[in-house]
Structures are given as structure tokens and as C-alpha cells.
Short mmCIF file of C-alpha atoms in Angstrom, two decimals:
data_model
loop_
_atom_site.label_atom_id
_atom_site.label_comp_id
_atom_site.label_asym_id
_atom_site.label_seq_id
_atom_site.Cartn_x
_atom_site.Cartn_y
_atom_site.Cartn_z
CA UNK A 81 38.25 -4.08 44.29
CA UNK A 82 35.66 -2.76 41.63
CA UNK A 83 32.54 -1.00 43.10
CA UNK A 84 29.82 1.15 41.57
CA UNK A 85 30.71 4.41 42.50
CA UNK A 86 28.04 7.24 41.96
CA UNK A 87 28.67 10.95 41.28
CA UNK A 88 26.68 14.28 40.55
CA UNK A 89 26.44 17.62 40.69
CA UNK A 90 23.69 20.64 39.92
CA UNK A 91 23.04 21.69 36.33
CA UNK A 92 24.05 25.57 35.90
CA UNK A 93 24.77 26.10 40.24
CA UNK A 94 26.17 29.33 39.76
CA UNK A 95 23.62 30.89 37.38
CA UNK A 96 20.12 30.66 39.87
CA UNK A 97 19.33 31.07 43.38
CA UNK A 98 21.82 28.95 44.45
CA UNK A 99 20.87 28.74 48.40
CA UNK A 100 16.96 27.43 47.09
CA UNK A 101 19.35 24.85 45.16
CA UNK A 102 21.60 23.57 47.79
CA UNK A 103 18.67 23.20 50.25
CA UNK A 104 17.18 21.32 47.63
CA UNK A 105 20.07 19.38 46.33
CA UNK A 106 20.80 18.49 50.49
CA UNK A 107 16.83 17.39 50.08
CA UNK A 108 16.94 14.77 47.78
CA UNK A 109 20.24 13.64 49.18
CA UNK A 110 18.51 13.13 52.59
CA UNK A 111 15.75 11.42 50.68
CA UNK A 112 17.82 8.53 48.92
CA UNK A 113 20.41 7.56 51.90
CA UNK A 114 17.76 7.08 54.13
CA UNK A 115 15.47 5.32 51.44
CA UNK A 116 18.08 3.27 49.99
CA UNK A 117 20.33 2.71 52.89
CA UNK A 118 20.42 -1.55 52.56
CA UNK A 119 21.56 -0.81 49.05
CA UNK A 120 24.46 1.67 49.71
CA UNK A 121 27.53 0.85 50.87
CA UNK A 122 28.85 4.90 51.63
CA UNK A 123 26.32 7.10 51.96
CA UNK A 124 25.72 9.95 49.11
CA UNK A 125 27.58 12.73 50.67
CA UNK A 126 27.54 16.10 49.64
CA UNK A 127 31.67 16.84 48.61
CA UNK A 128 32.12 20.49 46.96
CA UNK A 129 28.41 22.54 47.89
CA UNK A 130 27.01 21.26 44.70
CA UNK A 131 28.81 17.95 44.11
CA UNK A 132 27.96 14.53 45.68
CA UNK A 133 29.73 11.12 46.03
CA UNK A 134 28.72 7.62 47.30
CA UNK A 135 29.76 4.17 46.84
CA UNK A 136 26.42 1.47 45.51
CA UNK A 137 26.16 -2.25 45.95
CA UNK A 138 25.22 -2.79 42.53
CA UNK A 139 24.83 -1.29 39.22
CA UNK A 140 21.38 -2.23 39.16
CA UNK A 141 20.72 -0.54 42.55
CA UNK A 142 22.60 2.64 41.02
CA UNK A 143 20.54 2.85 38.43
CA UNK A 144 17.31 2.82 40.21
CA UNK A 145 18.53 5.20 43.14
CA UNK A 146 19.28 7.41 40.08
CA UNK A 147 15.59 6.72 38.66
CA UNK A 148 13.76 7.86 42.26
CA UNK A 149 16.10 10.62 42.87
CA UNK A 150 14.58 12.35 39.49
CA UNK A 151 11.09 11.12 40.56
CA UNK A 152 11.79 13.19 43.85
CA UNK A 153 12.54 16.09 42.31
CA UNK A 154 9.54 15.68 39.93
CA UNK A 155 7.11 14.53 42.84
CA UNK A 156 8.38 17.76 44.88
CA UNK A 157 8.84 20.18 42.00
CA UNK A 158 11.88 20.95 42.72
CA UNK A 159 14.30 23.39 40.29
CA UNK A 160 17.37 21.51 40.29
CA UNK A 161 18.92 19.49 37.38
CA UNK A 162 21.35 17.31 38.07
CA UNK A 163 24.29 15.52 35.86
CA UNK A 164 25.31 11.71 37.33
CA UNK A 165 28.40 9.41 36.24
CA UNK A 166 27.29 6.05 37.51
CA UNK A 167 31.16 4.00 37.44
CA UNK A 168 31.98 0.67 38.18
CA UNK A 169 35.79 1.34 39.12
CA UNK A 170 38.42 0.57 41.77
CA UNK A 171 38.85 1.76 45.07
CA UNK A 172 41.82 0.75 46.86
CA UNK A 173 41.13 1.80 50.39
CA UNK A 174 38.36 0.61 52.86
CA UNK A 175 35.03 1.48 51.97
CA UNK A 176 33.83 4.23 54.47
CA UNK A 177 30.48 2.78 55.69
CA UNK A 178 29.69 6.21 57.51
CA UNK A 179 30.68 9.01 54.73
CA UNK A 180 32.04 8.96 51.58
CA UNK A 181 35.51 10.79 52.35
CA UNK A 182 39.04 9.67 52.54
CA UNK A 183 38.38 6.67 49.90
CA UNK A 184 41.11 6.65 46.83
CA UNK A 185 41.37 4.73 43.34
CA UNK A 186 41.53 4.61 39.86
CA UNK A 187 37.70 4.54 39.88
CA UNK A 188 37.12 7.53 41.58
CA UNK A 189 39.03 9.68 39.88
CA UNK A 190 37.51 8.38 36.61
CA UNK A 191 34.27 9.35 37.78
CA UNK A 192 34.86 12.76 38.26
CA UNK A 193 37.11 13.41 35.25
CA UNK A 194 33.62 12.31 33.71
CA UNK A 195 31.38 14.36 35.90
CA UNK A 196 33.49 16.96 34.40
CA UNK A 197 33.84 16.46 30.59
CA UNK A 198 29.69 16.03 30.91
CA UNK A 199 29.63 19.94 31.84
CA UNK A 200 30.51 20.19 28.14
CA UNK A 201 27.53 17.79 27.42
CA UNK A 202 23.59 18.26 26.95
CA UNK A 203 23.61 14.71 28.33
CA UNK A 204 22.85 14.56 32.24
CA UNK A 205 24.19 10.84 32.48
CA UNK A 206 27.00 9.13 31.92
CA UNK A 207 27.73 5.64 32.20
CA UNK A 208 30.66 3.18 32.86
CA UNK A 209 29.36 0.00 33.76
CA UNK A 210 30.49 -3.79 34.85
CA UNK A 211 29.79 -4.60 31.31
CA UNK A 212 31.80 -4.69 28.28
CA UNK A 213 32.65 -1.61 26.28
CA UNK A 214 29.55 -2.58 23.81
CA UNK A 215 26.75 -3.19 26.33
CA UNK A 216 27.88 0.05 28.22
CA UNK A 217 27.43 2.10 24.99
CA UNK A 218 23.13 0.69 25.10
CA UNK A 219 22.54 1.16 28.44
CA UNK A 220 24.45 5.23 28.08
CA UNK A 221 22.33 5.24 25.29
CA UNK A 222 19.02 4.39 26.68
CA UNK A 223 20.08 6.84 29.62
CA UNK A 224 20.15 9.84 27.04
CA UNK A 225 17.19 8.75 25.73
CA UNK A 226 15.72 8.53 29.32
CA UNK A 227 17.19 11.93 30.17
CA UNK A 228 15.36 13.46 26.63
CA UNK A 229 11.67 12.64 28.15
CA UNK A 230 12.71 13.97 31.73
CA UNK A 231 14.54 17.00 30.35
CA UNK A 232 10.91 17.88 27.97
CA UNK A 233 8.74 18.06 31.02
CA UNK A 234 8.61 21.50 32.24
CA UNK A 235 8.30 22.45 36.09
CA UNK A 236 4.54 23.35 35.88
CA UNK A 237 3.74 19.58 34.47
CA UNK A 238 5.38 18.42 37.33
CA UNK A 239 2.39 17.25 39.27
CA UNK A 240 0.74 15.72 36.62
CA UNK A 241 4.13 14.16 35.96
CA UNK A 242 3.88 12.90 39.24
CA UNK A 243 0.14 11.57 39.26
CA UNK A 244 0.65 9.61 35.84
CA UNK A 245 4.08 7.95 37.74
CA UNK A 246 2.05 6.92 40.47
CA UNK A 247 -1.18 6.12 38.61
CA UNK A 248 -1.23 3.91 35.68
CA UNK A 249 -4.99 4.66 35.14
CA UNK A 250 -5.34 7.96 33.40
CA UNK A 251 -8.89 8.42 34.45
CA UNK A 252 -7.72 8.18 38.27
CA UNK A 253 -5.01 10.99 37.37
CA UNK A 254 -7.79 12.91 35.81
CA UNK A 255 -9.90 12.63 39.20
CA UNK A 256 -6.95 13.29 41.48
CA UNK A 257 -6.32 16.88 39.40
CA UNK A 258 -10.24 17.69 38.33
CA UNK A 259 -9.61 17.61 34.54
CA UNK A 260 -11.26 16.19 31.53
CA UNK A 261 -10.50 12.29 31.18
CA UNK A 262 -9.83 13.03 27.31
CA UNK A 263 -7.88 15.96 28.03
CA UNK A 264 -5.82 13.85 30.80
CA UNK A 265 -5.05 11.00 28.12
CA UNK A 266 -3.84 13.73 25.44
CA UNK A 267 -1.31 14.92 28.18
CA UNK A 268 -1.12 11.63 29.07
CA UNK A 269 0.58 10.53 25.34
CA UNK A 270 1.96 13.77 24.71
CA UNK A 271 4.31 13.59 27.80
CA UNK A 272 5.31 10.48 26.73
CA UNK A 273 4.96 8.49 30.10
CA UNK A 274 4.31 5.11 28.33
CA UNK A 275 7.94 5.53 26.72
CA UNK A 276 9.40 6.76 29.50
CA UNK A 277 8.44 3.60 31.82
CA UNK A 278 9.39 1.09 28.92
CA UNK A 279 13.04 2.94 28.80
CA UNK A 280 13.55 2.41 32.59
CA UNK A 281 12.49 -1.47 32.03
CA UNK A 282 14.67 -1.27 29.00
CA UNK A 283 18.06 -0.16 31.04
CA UNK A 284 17.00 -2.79 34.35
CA UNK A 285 16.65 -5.44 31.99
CA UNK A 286 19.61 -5.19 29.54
CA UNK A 287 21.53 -4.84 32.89
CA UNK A 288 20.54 -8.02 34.11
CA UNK A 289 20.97 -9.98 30.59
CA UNK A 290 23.45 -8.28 28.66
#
């Protein structure tokens, strides 16, 4: 049977502190199993050090694990980056409901002969989807363009990041960090949060209708 199978690894692992990244990769990993457990069908489990694996109910469940894992690392300012195939492929053998080991198939192995040509990539996400070759192509190319406003922010703007996420009201951002209300709605348009927002709605949307 096909399943949407979900892989990533850290940006650069071998070229920073690399125990500060693993306890943060291991972090965020923690994070979305137990957050989206009713939407996972083999937990996210950490395969190589710097590599994870798990097995989604549905593309449209992938997509937004994918969307608060970034938030998490933005929320918590973390310093990883990390690169995601999101695959809708075969797997022949039982799904492992407890960890995401001894599972084989065509779609696995996809995914990580993707995970791998996207080392050669700027992009951070790459997508393979229930959908035909066409509507796959949008929805990878909405992902670039979703991974373009992430990649922009810097780890200082993190927390403001963060506050304009969880605050649509700029003034309220602009009391939670003590600035200037004008000087919070510059940062607010010059981070581009408005277009980022719209892109996620773009992808869950096209998903459902495409």
C-alpha cells in the first residue's frame, strides 16, 4: 500500500556544534510525535544521528507537521536547518506503530534517494505527493517559495518571528516586545509574515482541491 512517508535530516551537521544540534534535532522530534501522535501512523524516529523517518496518515497532516516543526524551531530559536522529502510511496511490510524501523518498499527508498540529491539543492523541501505529476510540481513549488521566507529570517528575528505567528495584531506584538507600533508594522511587512501565512493556506488548499 501507498503511505505518506516523511524524511529529514540537519542542514550542514558536520560543519557546527553538532552535539547543540542533535539535542536540538532529538527536541523537535520529541515535540511533533507527542503533538501529532493521532495523525502518525510510525512515530518520527531518529535513523542515522542526524536523519529521521516516520510514516503520516495523510499528506495534508505531513504537510502541517512539517509547518509546526519549523514554527518550533522558530518559537525556540533553535540553530538547526533541516531538509524534508514528504513521499507518498509504497511500503510492503506492516507499518511499525511503535518505531519506524524494519519497514521496506519502493517508497522508502525513493524518499531517501531524494533526501539525498536535495544535499545538492538550496531547496529544504521536496515533494512527491498523491497527486499527479502536474499538481505535485505547485505544491514543490509553493514549498520553495515557503522555504525562501523561512530561510530570510535570521536567528535574532526569531522572537519577533514568533510573536507575529502567534499574534495577528501587530500592535499586541509591539506590546509583548516594548517597541514602537510603527516600527513593529515595518518589521511586520518587511518579514513578510502576511505572505508567508497565505503560502501555507496556498499548499493546504491546493492539496485538498487539486
Amino acid at each position: 500500500m501507498k503511505y505518506p512517508i516523511l524524511m529529514a535530516d540537519i542542514v550542514d551537521s558536520r560543519k557546527a556544534d553538532q552535539i547543540l544540534l542533535i539535542n536540538e534535532f532529538k527536541r523537535a522530534v520529541h515535540y511533533i510525535n507527542n503533538r501529532w501522535e493521532m495523525s502518525i501512523m510510525s512515530p518520527l524516529t531518529i535513523t542515522l544521528g542526524d536523519e529521521f523517518q516516520g510514516v503520516i496518515k495523510d499528506m495534508e497532516s505531513c504537510y502541517k507537521l512539517v509547518f509546526d516543526m519549523e514554527e518550533f524551531i522558530i518559537e525556540h530559536s533553535l540553530s538547526i536547518k533541516l531538509r524534508y522529502v514528504m513521499n507518498y510511496g509504497i511500503i510492503e511490510t506492516p507499518i511499525n506503530r511503535d518505531i519506524a524501523y524494519e519497514m521496506l518498499g519502493d517508497g522508502l527508498t525513493q524518499a531517501r534517494e531524494q533526501l539525498n540529491k536535495l544535499k545538492s539543492s538550496s531547496n529544504r523541501f521536496m515533494i512527491l505527493s498523491d497527486k499527479n505529476e502536474m499538481n505535485s510540481a505547485v505544491i514543490s513549488d509553493l514549498f520553495l517559495l515557503y522555504g525562501s521566507y523561512i530561510d530570510s529570517w535570521k536567528l535574532n528575528e526569531y522572537r519577533m518571528v514568533s510573536e507575529f505567528l502567534k499574534n495577528k495584531d501587530y500592535k499586541v506584538v509591539a506590546n509583548n516586545l516594548g517597541m514602537n507600533k510603527s516600527s513593529t508594522w515595518r518589521r511586520y511587512k518587511s518579514l513578510h509574515i502576511e505572505e508567508y501565512n497565505t503560502t501555507k493556506d496556498l499548499i493546504l488548499t491546493l492539496n485538498r482541491i487539486l
